[in-house]
CSV table of C-alpha atoms in Angstrom, one decimal:
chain,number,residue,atom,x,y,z
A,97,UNK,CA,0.0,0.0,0.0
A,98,UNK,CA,1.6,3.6,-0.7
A,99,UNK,CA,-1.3,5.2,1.1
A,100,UNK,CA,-2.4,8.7,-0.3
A,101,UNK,CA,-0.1,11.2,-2.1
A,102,UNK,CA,-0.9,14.9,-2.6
A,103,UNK,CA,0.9,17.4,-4.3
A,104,UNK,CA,2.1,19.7,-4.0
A,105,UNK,CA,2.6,20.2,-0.5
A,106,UNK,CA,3.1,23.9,-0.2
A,107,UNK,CA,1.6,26.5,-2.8
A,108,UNK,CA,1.1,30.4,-2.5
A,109,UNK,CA,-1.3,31.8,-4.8
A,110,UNK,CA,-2.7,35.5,-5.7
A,111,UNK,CA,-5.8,36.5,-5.0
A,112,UNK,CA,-7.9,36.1,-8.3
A,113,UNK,CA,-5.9,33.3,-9.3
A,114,UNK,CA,-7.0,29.9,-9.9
A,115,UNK,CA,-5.1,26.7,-8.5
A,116,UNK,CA,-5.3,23.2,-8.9
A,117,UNK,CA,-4.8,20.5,-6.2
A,118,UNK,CA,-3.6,16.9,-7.2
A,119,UNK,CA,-4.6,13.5,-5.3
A,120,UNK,CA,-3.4,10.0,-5.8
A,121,UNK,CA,-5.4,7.5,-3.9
A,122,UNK,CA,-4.5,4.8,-2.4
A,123,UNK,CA,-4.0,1.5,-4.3
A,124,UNK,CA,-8.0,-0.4,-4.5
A,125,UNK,CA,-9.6,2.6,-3.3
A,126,UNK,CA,-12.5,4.0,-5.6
A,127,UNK,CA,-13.8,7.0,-3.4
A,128,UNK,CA,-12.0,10.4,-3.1
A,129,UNK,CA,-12.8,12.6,-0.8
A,130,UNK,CA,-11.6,16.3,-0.1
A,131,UNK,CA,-11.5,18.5,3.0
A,132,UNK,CA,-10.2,22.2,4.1
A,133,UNK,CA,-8.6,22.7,7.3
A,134,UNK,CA,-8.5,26.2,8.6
A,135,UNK,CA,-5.9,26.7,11.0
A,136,UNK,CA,-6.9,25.5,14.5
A,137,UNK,CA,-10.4,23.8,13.2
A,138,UNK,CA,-11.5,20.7,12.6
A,139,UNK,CA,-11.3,19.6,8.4
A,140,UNK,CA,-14.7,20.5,6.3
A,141,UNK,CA,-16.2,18.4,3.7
A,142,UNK,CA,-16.0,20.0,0.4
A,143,UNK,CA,-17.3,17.1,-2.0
A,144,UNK,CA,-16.9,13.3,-2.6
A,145,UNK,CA,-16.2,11.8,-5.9
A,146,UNK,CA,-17.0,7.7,-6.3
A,147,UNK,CA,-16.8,6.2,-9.9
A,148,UNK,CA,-15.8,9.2,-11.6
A,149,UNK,CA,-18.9,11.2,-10.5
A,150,UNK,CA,-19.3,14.1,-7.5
A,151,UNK,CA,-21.1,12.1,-4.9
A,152,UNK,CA,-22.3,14.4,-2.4
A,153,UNK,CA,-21.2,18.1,-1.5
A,154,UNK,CA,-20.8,20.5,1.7
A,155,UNK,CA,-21.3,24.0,1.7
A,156,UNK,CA,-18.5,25.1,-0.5
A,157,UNK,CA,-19.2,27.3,-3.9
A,158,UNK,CA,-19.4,26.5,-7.3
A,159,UNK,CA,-16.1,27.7,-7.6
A,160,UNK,CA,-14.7,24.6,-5.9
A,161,UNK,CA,-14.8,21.7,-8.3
A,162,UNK,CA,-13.7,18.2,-8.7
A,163,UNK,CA,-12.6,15.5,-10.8
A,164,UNK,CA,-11.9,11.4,-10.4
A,165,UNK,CA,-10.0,10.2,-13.4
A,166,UNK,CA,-10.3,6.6,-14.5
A,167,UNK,CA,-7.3,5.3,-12.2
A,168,UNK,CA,-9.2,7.1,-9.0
A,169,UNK,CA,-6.8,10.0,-8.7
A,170,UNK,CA,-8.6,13.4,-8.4
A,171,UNK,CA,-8.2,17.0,-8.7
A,172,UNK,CA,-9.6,20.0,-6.6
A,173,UNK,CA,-9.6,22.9,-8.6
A,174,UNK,CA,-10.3,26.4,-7.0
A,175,UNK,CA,-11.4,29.4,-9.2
A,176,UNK,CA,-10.5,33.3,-8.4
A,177,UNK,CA,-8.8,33.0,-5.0
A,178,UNK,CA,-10.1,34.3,-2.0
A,179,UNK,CA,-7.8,34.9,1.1
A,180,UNK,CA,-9.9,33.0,3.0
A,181,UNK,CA,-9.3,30.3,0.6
A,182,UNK,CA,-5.9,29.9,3.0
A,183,UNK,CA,-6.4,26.9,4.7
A,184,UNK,CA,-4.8,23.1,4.2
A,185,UNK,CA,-6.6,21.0,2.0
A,186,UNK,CA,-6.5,16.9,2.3
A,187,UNK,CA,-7.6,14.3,0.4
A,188,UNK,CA,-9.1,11.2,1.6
A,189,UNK,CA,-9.7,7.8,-0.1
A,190,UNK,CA,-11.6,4.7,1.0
A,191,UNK,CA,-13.0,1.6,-0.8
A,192,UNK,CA,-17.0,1.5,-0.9
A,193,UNK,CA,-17.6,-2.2,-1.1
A,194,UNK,CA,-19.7,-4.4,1.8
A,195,UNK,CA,-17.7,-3.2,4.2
A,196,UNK,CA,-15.9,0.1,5.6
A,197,UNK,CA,-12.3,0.2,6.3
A,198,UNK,CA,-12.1,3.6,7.2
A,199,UNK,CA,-10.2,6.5,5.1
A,200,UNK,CA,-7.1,7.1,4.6
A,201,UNK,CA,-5.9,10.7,4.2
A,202,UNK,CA,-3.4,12.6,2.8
A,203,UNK,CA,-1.1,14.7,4.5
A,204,UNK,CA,-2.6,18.0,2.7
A,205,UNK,CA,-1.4,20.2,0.4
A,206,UNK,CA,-0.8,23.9,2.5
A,207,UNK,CA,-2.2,26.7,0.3
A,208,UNK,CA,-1.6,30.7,0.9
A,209,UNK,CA,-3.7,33.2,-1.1
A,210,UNK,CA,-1.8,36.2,-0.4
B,11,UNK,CA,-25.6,15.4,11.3
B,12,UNK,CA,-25.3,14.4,15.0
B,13,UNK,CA,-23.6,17.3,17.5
B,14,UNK,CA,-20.6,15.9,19.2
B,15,UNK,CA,-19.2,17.2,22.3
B,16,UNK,CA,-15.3,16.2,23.7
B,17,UNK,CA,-13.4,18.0,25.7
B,18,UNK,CA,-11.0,20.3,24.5
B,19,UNK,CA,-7.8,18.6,25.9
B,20,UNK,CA,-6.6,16.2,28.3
B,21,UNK,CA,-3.8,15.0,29.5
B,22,UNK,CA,-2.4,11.5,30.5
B,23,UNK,CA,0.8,10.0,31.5
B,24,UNK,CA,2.8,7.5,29.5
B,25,UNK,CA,2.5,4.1,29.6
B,26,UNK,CA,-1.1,5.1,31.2
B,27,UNK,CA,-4.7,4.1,29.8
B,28,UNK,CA,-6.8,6.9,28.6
B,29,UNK,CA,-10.3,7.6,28.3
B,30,UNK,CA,-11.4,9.7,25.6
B,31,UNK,CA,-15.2,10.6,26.2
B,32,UNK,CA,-17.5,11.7,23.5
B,33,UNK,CA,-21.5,12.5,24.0
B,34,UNK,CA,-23.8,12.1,20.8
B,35,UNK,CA,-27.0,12.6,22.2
B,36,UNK,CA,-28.9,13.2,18.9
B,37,UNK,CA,-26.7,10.5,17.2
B,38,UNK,CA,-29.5,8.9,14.6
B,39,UNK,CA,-30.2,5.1,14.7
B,40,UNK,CA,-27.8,3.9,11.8
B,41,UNK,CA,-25.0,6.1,12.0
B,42,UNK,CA,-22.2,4.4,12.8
B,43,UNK,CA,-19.0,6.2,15.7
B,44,UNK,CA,-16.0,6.7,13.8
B,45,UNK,CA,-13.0,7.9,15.6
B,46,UNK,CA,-10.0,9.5,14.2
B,47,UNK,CA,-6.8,11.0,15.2
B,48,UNK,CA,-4.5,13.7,13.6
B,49,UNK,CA,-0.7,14.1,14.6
B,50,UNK,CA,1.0,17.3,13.9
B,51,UNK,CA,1.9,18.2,10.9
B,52,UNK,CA,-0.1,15.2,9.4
B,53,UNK,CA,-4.2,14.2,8.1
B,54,UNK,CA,-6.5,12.7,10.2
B,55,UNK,CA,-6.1,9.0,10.7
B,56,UNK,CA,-8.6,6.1,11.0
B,57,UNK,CA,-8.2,4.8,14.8
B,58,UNK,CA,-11.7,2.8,14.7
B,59,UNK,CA,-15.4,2.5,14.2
B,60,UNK,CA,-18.4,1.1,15.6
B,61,UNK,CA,-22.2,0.7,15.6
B,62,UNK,CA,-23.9,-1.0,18.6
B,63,UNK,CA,-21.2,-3.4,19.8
B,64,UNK,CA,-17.9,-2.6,21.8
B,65,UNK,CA,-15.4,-2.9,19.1
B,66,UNK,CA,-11.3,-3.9,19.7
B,67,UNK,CA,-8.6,-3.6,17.5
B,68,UNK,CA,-4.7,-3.3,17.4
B,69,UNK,CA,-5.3,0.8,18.0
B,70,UNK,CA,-7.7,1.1,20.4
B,71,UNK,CA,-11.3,-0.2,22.0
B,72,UNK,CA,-14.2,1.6,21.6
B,73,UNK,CA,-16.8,1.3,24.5
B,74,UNK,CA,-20.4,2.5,23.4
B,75,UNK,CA,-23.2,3.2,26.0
B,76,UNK,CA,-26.3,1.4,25.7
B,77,UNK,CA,-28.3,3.9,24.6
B,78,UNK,CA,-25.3,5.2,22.1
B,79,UNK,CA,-25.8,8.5,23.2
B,80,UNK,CA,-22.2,8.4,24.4
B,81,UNK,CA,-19.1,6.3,23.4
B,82,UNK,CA,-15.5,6.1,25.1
B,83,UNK,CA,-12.4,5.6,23.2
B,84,UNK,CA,-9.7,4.1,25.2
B,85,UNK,CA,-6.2,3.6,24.7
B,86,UNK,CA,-4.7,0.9,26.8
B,87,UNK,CA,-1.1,2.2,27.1
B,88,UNK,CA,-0.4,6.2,26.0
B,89,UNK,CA,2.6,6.3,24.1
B,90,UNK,CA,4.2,10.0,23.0
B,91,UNK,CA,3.3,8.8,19.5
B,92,UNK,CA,-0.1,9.2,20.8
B,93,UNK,CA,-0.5,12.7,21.1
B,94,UNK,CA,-2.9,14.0,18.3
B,95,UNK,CA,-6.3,15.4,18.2
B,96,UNK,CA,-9.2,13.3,18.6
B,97,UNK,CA,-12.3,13.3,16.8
B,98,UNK,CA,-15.5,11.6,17.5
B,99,UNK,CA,-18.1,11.4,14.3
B,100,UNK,CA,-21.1,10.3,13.9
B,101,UNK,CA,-22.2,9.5,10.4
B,102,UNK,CA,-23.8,6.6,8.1
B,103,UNK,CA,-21.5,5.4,5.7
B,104,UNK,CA,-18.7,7.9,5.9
B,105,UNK,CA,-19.4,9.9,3.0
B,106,UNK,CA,-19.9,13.6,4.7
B,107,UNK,CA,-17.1,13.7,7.8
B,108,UNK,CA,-18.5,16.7,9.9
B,109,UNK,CA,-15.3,16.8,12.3
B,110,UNK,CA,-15.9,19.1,15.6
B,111,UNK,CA,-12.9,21.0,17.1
B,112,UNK,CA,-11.8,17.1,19.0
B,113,UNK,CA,-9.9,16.2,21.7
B,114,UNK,CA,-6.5,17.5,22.1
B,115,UNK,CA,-4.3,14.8,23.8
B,116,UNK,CA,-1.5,15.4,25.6
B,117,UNK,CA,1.1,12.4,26.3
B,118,UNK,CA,3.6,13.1,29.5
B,119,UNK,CA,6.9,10.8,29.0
């Protein structure tokens, strides 16, 4: 198992800009999920992907969006940067079969909209 | 989604047990307790999950009241690798993680 890989780890970004965050899941997993983590908070849930399609969604804007590729990897993309947008993001992947094993999550990518 | 409460920290000695309480009073009647833990510097990380049943493995036990309004994770021997936040969570199958502000542990050597 090489567990989940994120990259990159660190990013700064202007306000306005738009950034992309890159996931591999771990090895048999077909769910990818992704998460923001404000400093000092607990992560948020900011959409699930299973089989290539966005399976559920929390309270984030359209500007956050998603992809699963064939292989399970995924991408969060961010459009026109907020600097509340600062936060570290983490991926998380898990197998959905007949049973739950639990998720395994990246160690984030940090990202600084300056 | 279920409100959690934990404390904010707590503090045990090495080498100690330790008894992480979490209260899930509006917890509904098919969401599983999943418990995680993040280390500095690192993401969360599965520790264990449960439904009805006190549940054991090579991380941890989980102790679930009766009523399963409340559960207990306990460690059986802190170790300094230990020290992490805690997070208790409610949920059905995992999809939508709504993690509170956890348990901050702290391990004494």
């Amino acid at each position: 198992e090489t567990g989940v890989t994120q990259s990159p780890t660190h990013l700064i970004k202007t306000r306005g800009q738009q950034v992309t965050l890159r996931c591999s899941s771990q090895s048999g997993h077909n769910t990818v999920s992704w998460y923001q983590q404000a400093l000092g908070q607990g992560p948020q849930f900011i959409f699930q992907y299973y089989r290539e399609e966005e399976n559920g969604r929390g309270n984030f804007p359209p500007r956050f969006s998603g992809l699963q590729f064939p292989n399970y990897s995924s991408e969060l993309n961010v459009n026109a940067l907020e600097l509340d947008d600062s936060a570290l993001y983490l991926c998380a992947s898990t197998f959905q079969g007949a049973y739950y094993y639990g998720y395994t999550f990246g160690s984030g990518t940090r990202l600084t909209v300056v | 989604d279920a409100k959690t409460t934990q404390p904010n920290s707590m503090e045990s000695n090495e080498e100690e047990p330790v008894h992480l309480p979490c209260n899930h009073s509006t917890i509904s009647g098919t969401d599983y307790i999943h418990w995680y833990r993040q280390l500095p510097s690192q993401g969360p990380e599965y520790v264990i999950h449960g439904l009805t049943s006190n549940v054991n493995n090579r991380m941890a036990s989980l102790a679930i009241a009766e009523d399963r309004k409340s559960s207990t994770l306990i460690l059986h021997r802190a170790t300094l690798r230990d020290a992490a936040v805690y997070y208790c969570i409610p949920d059905n199958y995992g999809q939508n993680f709504v993690f509170g502000p956890g348990t901050r542990l702290s391990v004494l050597p």
